[in-house]
Short mmCIF file of C-alpha atoms in Angstrom, two decimals:
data_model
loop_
_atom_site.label_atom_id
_atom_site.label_comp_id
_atom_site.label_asym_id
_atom_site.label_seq_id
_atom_site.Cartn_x
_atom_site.Cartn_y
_atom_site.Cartn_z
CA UNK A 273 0.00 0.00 0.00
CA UNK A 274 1.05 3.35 -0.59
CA UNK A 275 1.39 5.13 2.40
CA UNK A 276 4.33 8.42 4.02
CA UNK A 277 5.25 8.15 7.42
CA UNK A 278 6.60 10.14 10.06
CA UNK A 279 7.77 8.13 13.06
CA UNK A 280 8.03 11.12 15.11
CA UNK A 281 4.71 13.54 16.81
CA UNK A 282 7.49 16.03 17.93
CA UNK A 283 11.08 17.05 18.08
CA UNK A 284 12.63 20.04 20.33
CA UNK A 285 15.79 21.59 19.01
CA UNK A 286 17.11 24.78 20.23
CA UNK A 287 18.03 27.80 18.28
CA UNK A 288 20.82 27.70 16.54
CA UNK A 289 21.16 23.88 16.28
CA UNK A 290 20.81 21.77 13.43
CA UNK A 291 16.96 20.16 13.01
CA UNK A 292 15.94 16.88 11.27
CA UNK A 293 12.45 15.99 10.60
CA UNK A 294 12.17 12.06 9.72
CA UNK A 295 10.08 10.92 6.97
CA UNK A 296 9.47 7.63 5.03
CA UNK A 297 7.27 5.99 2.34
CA UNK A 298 6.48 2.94 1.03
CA UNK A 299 8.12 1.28 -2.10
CA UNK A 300 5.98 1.55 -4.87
CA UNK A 301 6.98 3.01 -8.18
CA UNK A 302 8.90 6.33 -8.23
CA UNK A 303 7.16 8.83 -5.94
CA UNK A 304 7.06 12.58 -6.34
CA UNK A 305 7.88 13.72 -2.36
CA UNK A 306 7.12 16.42 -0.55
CA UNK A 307 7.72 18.74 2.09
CA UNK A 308 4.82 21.21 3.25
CA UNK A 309 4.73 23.43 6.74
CA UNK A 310 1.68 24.33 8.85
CA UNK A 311 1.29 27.51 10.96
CA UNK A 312 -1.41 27.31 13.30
CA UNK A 313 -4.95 28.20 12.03
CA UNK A 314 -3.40 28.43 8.74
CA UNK A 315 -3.63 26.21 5.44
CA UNK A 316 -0.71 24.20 4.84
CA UNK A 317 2.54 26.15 2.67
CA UNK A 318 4.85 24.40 0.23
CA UNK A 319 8.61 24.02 1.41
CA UNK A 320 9.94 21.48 -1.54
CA UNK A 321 9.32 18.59 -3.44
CA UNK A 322 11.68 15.57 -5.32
CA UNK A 323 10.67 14.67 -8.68
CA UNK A 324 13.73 12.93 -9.82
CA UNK A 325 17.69 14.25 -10.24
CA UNK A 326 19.74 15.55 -7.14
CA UNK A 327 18.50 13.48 -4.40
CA UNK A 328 19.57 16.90 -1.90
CA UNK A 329 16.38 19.32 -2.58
CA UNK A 330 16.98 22.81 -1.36
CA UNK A 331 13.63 24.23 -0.62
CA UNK A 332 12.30 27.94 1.16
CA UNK A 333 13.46 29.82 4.20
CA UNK A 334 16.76 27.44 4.02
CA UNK A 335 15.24 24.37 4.45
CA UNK A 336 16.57 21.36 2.46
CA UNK A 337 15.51 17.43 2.01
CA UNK A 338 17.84 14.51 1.18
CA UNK A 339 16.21 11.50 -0.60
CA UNK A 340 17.31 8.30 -0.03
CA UNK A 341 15.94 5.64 -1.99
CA UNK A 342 17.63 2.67 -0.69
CA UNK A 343 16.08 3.44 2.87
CA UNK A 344 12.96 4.83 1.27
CA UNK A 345 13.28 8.37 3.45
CA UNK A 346 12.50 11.60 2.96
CA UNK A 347 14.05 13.56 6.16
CA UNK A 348 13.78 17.65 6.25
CA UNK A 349 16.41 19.35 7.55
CA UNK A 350 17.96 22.97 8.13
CA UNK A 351 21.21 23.52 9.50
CA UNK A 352 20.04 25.89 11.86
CA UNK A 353 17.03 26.48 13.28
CA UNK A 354 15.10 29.73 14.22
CA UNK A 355 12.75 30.33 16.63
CA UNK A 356 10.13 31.28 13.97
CA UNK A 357 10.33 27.89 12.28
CA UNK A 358 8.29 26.37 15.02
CA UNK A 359 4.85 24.49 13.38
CA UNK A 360 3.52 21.32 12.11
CA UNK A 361 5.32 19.72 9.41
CA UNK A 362 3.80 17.20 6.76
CA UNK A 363 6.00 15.40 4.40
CA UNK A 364 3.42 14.04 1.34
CA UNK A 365 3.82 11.60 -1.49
CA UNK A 366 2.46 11.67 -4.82
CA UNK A 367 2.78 7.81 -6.49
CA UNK A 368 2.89 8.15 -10.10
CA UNK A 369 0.13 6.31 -12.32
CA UNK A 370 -1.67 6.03 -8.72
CA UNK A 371 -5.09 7.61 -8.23
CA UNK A 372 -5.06 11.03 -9.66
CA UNK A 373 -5.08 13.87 -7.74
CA UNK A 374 -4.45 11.39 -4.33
CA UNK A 375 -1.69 13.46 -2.73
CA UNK A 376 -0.79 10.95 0.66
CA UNK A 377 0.02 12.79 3.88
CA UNK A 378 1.56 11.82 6.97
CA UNK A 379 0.57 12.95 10.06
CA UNK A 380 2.66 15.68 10.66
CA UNK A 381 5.56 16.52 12.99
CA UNK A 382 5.78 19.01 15.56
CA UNK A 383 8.68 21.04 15.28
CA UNK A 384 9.82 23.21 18.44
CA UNK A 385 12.56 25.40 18.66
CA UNK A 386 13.50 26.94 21.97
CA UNK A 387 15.33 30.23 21.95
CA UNK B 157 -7.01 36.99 -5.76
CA UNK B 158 -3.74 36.83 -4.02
CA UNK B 159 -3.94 33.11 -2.23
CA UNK B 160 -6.82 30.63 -1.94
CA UNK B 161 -9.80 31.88 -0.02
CA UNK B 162 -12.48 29.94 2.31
CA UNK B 163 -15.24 30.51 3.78
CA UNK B 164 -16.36 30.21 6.42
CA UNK B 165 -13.61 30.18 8.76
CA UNK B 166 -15.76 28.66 11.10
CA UNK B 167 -18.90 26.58 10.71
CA UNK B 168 -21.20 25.27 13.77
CA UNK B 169 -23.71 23.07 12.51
CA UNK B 170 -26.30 20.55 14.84
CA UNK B 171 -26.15 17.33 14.21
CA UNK B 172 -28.19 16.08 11.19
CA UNK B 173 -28.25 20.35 9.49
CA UNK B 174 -26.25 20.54 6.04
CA UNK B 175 -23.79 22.84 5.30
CA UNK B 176 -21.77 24.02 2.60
CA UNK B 177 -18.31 25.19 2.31
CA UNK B 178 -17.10 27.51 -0.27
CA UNK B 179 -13.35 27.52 -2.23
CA UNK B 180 -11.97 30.80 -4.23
CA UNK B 181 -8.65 28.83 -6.05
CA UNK B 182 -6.13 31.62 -7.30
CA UNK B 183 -7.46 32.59 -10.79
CA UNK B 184 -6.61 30.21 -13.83
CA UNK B 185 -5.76 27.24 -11.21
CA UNK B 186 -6.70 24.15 -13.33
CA UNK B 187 -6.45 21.89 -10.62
CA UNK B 188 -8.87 21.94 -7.35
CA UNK B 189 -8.14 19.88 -4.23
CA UNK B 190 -10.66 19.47 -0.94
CA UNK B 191 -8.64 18.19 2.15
CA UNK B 192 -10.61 16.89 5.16
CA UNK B 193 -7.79 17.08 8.20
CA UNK B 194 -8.78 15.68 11.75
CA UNK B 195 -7.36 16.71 14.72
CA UNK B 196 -3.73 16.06 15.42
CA UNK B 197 -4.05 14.54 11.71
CA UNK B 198 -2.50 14.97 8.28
CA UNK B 199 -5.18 16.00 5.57
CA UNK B 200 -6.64 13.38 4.06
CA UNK B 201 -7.79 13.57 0.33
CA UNK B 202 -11.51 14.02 -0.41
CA UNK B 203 -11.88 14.80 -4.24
CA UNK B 204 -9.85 16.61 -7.36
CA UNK B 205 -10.83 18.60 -10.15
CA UNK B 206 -9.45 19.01 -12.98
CA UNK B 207 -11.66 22.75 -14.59
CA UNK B 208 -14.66 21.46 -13.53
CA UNK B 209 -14.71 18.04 -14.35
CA UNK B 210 -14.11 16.10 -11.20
CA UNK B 211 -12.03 13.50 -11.82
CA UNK B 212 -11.48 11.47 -8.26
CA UNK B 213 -14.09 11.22 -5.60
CA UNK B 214 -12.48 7.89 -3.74
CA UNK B 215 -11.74 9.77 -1.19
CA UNK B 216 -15.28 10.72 -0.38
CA UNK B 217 -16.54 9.08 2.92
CA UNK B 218 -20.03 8.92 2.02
CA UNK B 219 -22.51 9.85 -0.19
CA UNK B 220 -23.69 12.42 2.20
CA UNK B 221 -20.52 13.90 0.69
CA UNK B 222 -21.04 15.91 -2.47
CA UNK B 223 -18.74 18.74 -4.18
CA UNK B 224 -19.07 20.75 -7.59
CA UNK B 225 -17.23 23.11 -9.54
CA UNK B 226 -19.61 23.89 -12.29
CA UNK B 227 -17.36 26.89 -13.80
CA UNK B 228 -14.04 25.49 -13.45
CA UNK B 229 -13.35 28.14 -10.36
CA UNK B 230 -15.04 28.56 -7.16
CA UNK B 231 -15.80 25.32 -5.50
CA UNK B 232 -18.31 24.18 -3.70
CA UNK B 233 -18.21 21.62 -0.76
CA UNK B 234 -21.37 20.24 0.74
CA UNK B 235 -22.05 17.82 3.48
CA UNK B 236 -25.48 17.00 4.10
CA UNK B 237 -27.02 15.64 7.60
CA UNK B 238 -24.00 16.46 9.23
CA UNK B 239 -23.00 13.95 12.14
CA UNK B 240 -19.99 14.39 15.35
CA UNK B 241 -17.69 12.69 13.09
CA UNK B 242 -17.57 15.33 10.21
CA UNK B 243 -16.36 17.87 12.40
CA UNK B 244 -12.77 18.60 10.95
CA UNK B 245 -11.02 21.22 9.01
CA UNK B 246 -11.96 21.09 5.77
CA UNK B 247 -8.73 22.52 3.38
CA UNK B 248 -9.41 23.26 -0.01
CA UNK B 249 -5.95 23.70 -2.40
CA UNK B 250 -5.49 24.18 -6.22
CA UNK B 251 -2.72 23.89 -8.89
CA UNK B 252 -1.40 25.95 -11.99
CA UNK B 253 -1.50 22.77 -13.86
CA UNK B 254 -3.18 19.20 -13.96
CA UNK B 255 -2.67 16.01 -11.43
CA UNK B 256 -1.00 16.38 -8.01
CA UNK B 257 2.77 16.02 -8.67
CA UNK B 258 3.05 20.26 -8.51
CA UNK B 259 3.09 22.59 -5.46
CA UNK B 260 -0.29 22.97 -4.12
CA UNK B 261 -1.72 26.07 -2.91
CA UNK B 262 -3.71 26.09 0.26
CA UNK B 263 -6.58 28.11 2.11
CA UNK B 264 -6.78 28.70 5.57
CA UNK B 265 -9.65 26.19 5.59
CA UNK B 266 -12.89 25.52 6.92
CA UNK B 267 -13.15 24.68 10.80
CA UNK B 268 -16.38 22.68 10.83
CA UNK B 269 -18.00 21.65 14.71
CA UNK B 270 -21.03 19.23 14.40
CA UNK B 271 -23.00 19.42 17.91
#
């Protein structure tokens, strides 16, 4: 089954500190990945995405993703973290030749950064 | 218009009312996503249009579940006999161009409480 997952509900960094934000999918077919960030009471806002080529994806506000196909993972990461980039993150795979329009979620992951 | 708009922001329905939920994509969007996302959830996929054909409804959960976009723009959402278990936020998103492998554009959503 096609499905994204994000093994963590939460991780705390502090300012200034590198952050990683874990996320895997299933294995089936090539799958166009991405990266999205929620602020609360607000609709979710693109970061990046992986189609195919360079499997390090720089993305906005200096956030980048490294695909890794041989352990099927996704994981977000910034070198160093601001305050401000405290919020729900969803990674999200779309499965080529799957059901059209059928962008797959994960349940999010809370990021906190502590000044 | 600048971004996605919905409306309402908020919706309070009683139990067994219907509602509808309106979706403003940014203008010339071909593609039109609704989003139902539980709480502490990842939005799960509901339906896709492609101009106003609608082209995936799997993700329906019932056929009290019914959505249109007769002009290709604004949306339209409705839920009829609402029960507890709709209550949600209900994110509408659209796309420059067709299918769900491009950066999606969100609203701020629809915060539906069934009482």
């Amino acid at each position: 089954a096609q499905s994204v997952a994000q093994p963590e509900d939460q991780v705390n960094v502090a300012e200034g500190n590198p952050l990683t934000v874990k996320c895997t999918y299933s294995v089936s077919g090539n799958p166009y990945l991405f990266w999205y960030v929620q602020y609360p009471n607000r609709g979710l806002q693109f970061l990046l995405k992986y189609i195919t080529g360079d499997n390090l994806v720089k993305g906005s506000y200096g956030f980048e993703a490294e695909f890794n196909k041989s352990q099927t993972s996704f994981h977000l990461k910034k070198p160093s973290a601001l305050v401000s980039d405290s919020a729900l993150y969803f990674c999200a795979g779309y499965y080529y030749g799957g059901s059209q329009g059928n962008l797959i979620f994960g349940k999010g992951t809370k990021l906190s950064v502590k000044p | 218009g600048a971004g996605v708009s919905q409306s309402p922001r908020y919706k309070v329905a009683k139990r067994g009312q219907d509602v509808a939920l309106r979706c403003d994509p940014i203008s010339g969007h071909v593609s039109l996503f609704w989003y139902q996302q539980a709480l502490g959830q990842g939005p799960e996929f509901l339906t896709y249009f492609q101009n106003e054909a609608q082209l995936d409804k799997s993700g329906l959960p019932s056929d009290r579940f019914f959505a249109e976009r007769p002009e290709g723009s604004v949306s339209t959402l409705k839920i009829q006999r609402t029960q507890q278990e709709d209550s949600a936020v209900y994110l509408c998103a659209s796309s420059l161009v067709e299918g769900g492998n491009s950066p999606l554009h969100f609203g701020n959503g629809t915060r539906l409480t069934v009482t």
